[in-house]
CSV table of C-alpha atoms in Angstrom, one decimal:
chain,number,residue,atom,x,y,z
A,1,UNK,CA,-92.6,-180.8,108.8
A,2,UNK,CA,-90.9,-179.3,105.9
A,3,UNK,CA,-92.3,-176.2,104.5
A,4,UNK,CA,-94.8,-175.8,102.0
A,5,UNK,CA,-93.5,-175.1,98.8
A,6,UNK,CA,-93.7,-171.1,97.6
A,7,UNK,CA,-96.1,-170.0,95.5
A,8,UNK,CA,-94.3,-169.4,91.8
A,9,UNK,CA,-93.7,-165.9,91.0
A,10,UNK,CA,-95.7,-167.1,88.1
A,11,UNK,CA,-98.9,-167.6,89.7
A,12,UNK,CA,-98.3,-164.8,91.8
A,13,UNK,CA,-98.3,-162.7,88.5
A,14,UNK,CA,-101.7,-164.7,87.7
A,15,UNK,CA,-105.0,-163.0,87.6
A,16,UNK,CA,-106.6,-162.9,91.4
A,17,UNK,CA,-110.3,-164.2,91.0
A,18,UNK,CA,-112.4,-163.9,93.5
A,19,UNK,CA,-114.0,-167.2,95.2
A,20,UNK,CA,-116.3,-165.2,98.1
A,21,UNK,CA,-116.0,-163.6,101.1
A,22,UNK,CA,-115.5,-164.4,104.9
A,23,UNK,CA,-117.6,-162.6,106.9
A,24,UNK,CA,-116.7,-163.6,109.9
A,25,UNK,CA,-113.6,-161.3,109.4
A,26,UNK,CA,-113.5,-157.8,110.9
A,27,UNK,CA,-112.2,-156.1,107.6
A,28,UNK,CA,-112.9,-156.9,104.3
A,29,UNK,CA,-111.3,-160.0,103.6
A,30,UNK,CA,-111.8,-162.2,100.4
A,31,UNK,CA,-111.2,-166.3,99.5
A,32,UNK,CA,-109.7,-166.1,96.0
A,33,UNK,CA,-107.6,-168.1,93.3
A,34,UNK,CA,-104.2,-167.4,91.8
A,35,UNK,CA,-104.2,-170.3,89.2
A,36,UNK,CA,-104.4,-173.6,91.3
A,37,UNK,CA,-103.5,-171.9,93.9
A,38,UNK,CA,-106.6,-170.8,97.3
A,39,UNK,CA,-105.4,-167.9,98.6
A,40,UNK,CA,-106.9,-164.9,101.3
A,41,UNK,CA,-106.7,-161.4,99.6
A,42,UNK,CA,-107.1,-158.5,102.0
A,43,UNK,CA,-107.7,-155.5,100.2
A,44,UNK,CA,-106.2,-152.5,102.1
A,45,UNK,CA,-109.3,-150.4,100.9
A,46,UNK,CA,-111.1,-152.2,103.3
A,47,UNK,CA,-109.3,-151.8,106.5
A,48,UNK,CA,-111.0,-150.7,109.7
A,49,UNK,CA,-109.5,-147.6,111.2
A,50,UNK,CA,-108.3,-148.4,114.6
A,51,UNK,CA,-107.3,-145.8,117.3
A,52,UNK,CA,-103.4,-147.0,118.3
A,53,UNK,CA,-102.4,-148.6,114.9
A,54,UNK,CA,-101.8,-146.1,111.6
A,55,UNK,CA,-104.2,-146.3,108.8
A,56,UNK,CA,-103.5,-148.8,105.7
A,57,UNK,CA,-101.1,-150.4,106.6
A,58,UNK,CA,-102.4,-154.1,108.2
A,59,UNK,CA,-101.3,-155.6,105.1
A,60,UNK,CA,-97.7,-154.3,105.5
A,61,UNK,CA,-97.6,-155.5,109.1
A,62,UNK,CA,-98.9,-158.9,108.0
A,63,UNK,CA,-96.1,-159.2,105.4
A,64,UNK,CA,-93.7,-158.1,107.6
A,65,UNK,CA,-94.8,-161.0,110.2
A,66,UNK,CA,-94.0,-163.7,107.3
A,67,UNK,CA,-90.8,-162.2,107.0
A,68,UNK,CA,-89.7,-162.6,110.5
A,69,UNK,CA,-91.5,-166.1,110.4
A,70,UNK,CA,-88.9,-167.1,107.8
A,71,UNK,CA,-85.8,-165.6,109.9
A,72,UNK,CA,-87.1,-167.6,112.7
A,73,UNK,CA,-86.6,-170.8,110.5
A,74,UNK,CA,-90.2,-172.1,111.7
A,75,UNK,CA,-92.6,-171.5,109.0
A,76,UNK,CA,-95.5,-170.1,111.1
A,77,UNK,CA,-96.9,-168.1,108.8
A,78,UNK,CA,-98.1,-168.9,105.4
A,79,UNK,CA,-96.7,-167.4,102.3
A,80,UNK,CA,-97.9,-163.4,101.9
A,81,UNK,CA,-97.3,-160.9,100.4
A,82,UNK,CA,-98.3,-157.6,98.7
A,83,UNK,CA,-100.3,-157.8,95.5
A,84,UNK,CA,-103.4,-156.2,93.3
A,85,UNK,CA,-106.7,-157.8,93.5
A,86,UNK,CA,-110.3,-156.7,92.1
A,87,UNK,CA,-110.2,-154.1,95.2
A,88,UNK,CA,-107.0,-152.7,94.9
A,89,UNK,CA,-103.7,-153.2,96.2
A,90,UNK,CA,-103.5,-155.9,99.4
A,91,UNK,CA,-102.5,-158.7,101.3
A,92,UNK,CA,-102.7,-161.9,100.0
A,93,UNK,CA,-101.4,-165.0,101.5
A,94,UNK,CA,-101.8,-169.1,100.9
A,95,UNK,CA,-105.1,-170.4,102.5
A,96,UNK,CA,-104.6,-172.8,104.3
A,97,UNK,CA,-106.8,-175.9,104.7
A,98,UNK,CA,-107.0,-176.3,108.6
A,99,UNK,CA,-107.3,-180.1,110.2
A,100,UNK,CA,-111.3,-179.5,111.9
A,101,UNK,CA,-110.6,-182.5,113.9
A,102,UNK,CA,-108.0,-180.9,115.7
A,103,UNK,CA,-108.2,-178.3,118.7
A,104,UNK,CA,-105.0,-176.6,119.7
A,105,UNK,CA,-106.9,-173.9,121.7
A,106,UNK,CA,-110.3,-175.1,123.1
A,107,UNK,CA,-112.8,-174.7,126.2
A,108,UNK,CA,-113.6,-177.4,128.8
A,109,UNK,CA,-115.2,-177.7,131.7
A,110,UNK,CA,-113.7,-175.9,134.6
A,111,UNK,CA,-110.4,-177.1,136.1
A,112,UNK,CA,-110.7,-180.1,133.4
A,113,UNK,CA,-107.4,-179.7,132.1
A,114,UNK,CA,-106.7,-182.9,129.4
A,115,UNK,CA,-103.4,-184.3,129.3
A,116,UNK,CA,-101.4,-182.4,126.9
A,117,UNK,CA,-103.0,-179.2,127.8
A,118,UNK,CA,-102.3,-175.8,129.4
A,119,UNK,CA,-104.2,-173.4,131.5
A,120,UNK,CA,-104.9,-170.2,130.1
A,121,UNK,CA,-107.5,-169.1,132.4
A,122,UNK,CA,-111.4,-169.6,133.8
A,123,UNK,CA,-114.4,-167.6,132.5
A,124,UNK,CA,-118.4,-168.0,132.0
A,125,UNK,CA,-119.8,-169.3,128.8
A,126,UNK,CA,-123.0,-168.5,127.8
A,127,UNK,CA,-124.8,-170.3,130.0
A,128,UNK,CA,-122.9,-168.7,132.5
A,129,UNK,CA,-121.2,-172.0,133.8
A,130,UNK,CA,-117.3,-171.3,134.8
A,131,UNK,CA,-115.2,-173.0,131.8
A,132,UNK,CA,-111.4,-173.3,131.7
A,133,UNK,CA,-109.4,-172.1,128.4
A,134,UNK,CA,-106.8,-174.3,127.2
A,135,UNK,CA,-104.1,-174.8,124.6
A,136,UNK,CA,-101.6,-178.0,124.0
A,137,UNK,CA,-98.3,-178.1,124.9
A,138,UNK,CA,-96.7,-179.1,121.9
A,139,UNK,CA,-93.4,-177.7,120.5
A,140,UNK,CA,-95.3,-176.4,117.8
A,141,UNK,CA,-97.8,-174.1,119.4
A,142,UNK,CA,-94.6,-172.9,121.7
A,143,UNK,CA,-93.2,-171.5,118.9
A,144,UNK,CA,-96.1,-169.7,117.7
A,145,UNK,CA,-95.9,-168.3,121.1
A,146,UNK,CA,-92.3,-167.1,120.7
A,147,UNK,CA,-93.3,-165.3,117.2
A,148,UNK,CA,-96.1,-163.8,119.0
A,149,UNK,CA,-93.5,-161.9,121.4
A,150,UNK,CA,-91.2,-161.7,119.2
A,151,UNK,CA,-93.5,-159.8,116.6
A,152,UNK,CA,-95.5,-157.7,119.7
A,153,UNK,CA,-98.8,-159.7,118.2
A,154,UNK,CA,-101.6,-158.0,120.0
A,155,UNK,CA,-104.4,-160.4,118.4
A,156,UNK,CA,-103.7,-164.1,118.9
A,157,UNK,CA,-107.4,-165.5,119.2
A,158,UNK,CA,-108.1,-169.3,118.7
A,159,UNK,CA,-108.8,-169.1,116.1
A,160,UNK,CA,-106.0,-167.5,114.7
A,161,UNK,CA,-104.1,-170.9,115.2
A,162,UNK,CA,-104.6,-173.2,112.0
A,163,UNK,CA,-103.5,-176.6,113.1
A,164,UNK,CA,-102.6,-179.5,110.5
A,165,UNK,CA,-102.8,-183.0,110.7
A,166,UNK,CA,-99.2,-183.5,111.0
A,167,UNK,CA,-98.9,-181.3,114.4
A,168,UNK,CA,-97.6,-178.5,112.3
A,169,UNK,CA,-99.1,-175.4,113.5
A,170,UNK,CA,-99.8,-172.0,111.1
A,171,UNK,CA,-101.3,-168.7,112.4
A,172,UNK,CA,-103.2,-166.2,110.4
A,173,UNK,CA,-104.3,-162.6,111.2
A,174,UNK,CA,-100.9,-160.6,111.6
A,175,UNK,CA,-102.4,-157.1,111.1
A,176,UNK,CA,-101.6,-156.5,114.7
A,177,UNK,CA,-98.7,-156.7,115.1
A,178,UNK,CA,-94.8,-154.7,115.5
A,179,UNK,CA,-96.3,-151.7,117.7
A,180,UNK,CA,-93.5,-150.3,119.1
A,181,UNK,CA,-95.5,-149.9,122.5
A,182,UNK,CA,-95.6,-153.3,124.6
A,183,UNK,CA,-99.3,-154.9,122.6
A,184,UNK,CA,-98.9,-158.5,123.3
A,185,UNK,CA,-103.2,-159.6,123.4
A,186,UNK,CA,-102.7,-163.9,123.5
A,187,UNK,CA,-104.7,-166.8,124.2
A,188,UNK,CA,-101.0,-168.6,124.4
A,189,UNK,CA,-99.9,-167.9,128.2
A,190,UNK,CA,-99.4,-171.0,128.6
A,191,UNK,CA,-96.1,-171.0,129.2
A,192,UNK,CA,-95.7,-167.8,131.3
A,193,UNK,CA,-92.1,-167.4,132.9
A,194,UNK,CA,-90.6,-171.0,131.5
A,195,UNK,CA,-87.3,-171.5,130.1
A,196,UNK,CA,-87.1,-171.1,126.7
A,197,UNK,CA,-85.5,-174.1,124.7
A,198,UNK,CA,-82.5,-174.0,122.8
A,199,UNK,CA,-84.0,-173.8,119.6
A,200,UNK,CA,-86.1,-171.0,120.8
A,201,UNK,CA,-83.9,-168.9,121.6
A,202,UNK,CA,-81.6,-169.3,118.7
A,203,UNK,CA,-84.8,-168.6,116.4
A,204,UNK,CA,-84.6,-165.5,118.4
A,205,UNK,CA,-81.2,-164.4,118.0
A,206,UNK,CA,-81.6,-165.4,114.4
A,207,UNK,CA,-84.3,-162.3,113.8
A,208,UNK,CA,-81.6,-160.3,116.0
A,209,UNK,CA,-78.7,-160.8,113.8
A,210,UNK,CA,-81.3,-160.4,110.2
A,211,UNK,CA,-82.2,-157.1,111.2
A,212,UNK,CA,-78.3,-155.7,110.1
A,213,UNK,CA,-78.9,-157.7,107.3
A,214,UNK,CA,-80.8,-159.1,104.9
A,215,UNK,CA,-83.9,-159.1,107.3
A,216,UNK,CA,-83.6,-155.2,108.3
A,217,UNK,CA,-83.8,-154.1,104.7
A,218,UNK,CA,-87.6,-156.5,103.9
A,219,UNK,CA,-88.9,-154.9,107.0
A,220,UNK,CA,-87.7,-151.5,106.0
A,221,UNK,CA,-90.1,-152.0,103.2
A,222,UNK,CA,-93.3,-152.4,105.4
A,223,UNK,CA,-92.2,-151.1,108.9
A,224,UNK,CA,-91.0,-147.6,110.4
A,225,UNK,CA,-87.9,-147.2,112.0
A,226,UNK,CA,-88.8,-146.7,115.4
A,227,UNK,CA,-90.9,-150.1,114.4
A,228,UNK,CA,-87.9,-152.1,113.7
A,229,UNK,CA,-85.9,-150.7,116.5
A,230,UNK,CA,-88.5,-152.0,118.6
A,231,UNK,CA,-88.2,-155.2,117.3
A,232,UNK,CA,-84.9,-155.6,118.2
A,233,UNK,CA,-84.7,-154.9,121.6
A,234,UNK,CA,-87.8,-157.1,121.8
A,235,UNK,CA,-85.5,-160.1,121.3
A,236,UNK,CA,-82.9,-158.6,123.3
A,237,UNK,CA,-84.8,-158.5,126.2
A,238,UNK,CA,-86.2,-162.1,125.6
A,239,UNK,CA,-82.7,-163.7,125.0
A,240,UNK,CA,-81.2,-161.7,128.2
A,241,UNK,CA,-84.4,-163.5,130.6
A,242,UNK,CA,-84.4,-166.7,128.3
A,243,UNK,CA,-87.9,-167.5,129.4
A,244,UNK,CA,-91.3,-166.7,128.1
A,245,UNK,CA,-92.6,-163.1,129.0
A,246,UNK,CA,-95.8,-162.8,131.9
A,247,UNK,CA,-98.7,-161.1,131.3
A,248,UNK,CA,-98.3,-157.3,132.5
A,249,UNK,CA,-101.4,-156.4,135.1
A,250,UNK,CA,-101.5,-152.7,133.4
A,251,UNK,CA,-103.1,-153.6,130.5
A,252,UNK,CA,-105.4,-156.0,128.1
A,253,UNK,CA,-103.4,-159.0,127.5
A,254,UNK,CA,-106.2,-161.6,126.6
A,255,UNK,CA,-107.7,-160.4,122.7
A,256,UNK,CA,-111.4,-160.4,122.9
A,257,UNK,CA,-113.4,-162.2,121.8
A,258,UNK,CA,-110.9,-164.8,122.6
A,259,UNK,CA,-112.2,-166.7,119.5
């Protein structure tokens, strides 16, 4: 799938209107207009305080995350950026009109894996009846996986994955991201310890090579240092295994709620 096309700097400049508000989100986050154009507006006024990530700067990390998107060549990320809005200066990024039919991450009965589909692992649903978490194995969700280790994403819920009709794949929700402490929360363990693909892994030493370039100086913009640095050897330690990185036992690596 080709790339959707950017939004003008024209509309950009455009008045932000409000449209509503999702509540379902755990900081204030806002449906709005730029024009024609739907887009998400995260004000950073109303960012929950969290106890290992620094205060207001969620929409930062979240730009940041489309910038590394773009390095990988992969288009995972919608277009974001920083910008004013009714509540002050914050993230806003293109909405993206999900295909509801389709179910990249999902829960099935246990052990009833459909063709197509990975493992993640076996719970209790409500009912307390043991279900199975699963997620395709498509190329397109494998590379969402990559980002997410790549960019030390320590909130990749279901939901987080917006699928399109066309088996492109976008995610949303990057506040969580770039810690320079190992963070990676995922549904995607799918692919635990397998090769990465050629393509993978020159995404990866794509984002290597940007961060002496063009790439290091965005993310100077909306990262630390130390944050960057991070980064780096990130993809140096994934291109010197060339496979997908395990779960560590030491920690949280499933977000919660997993949706």
């Amino acid at each position: 799938m080709d790339p959707a096309p950017d939004i003008t700097h024209s509309a950009r400049d455009g008045e932000l209107e409000l449209v509503g508000r999702l509540t379902t989100a755990s900081n204030a986050t806002f449906l709005a207009t730029l024009g024609e154009t739907e887009v998400v507006y995260k004000p950073i006024a109303g960012e929950r305080p969290l106890w290992d990530f620094p205060d207001g700067n969620l929409a930062h990390r979240e730009v940041a995350a489309h910038l590394v998107s773009e390095a990988l060549g992969w288009s995972v990320v919608p277009e974001t950026w920083l910008g004013d809005g009714p509540h002050g200066p914050g993230m806003i990024q293109r909405w993206i009109h999900a295909d509801e039919a389709t179910e990249p991450v999902t829960i099935v009965p246990e052990g009833e894996v459909p063709s197509g589909y990975l493992r993640v692992f076996d719970g209790f649903d409500e009912h307390d009846r043991v279900v199975t978490l699963v997620h395709e194995d498509t190329p397109a969700l494998r590379r969402m996986a990559v980002f997410d280790a790549v960019t030390n994403n320590a909130d990749r819920k279901g939901g987080h994955v917006l699928p399109l009709a066309d088996g492109h794949r976008y995610g949303c929700d990057h506040g969580l991201t770039f810690h320079e402490e190992p963070k990676l929360r995922t549904i995607l363990w799918g692919w635990q310890g397998l090769e990465l693909s050629d393509e993978e892994l020159a995404g990866i030493r794509a984002v290597r090579a940007g961060l002496s370039g063009a790439l290091g100086r965005g993310l100077a913009a909306y990262l630390t240092g130390a944050e960057v640095e991070a980064l780096g050897l990130r993809c140096e330690r994934l291109l010197a295994e060339g496979a997908f990185p395990r779960p560590g036992y030491d920690r949280h690596v499933i977000p919660w709620p997993p949706f």
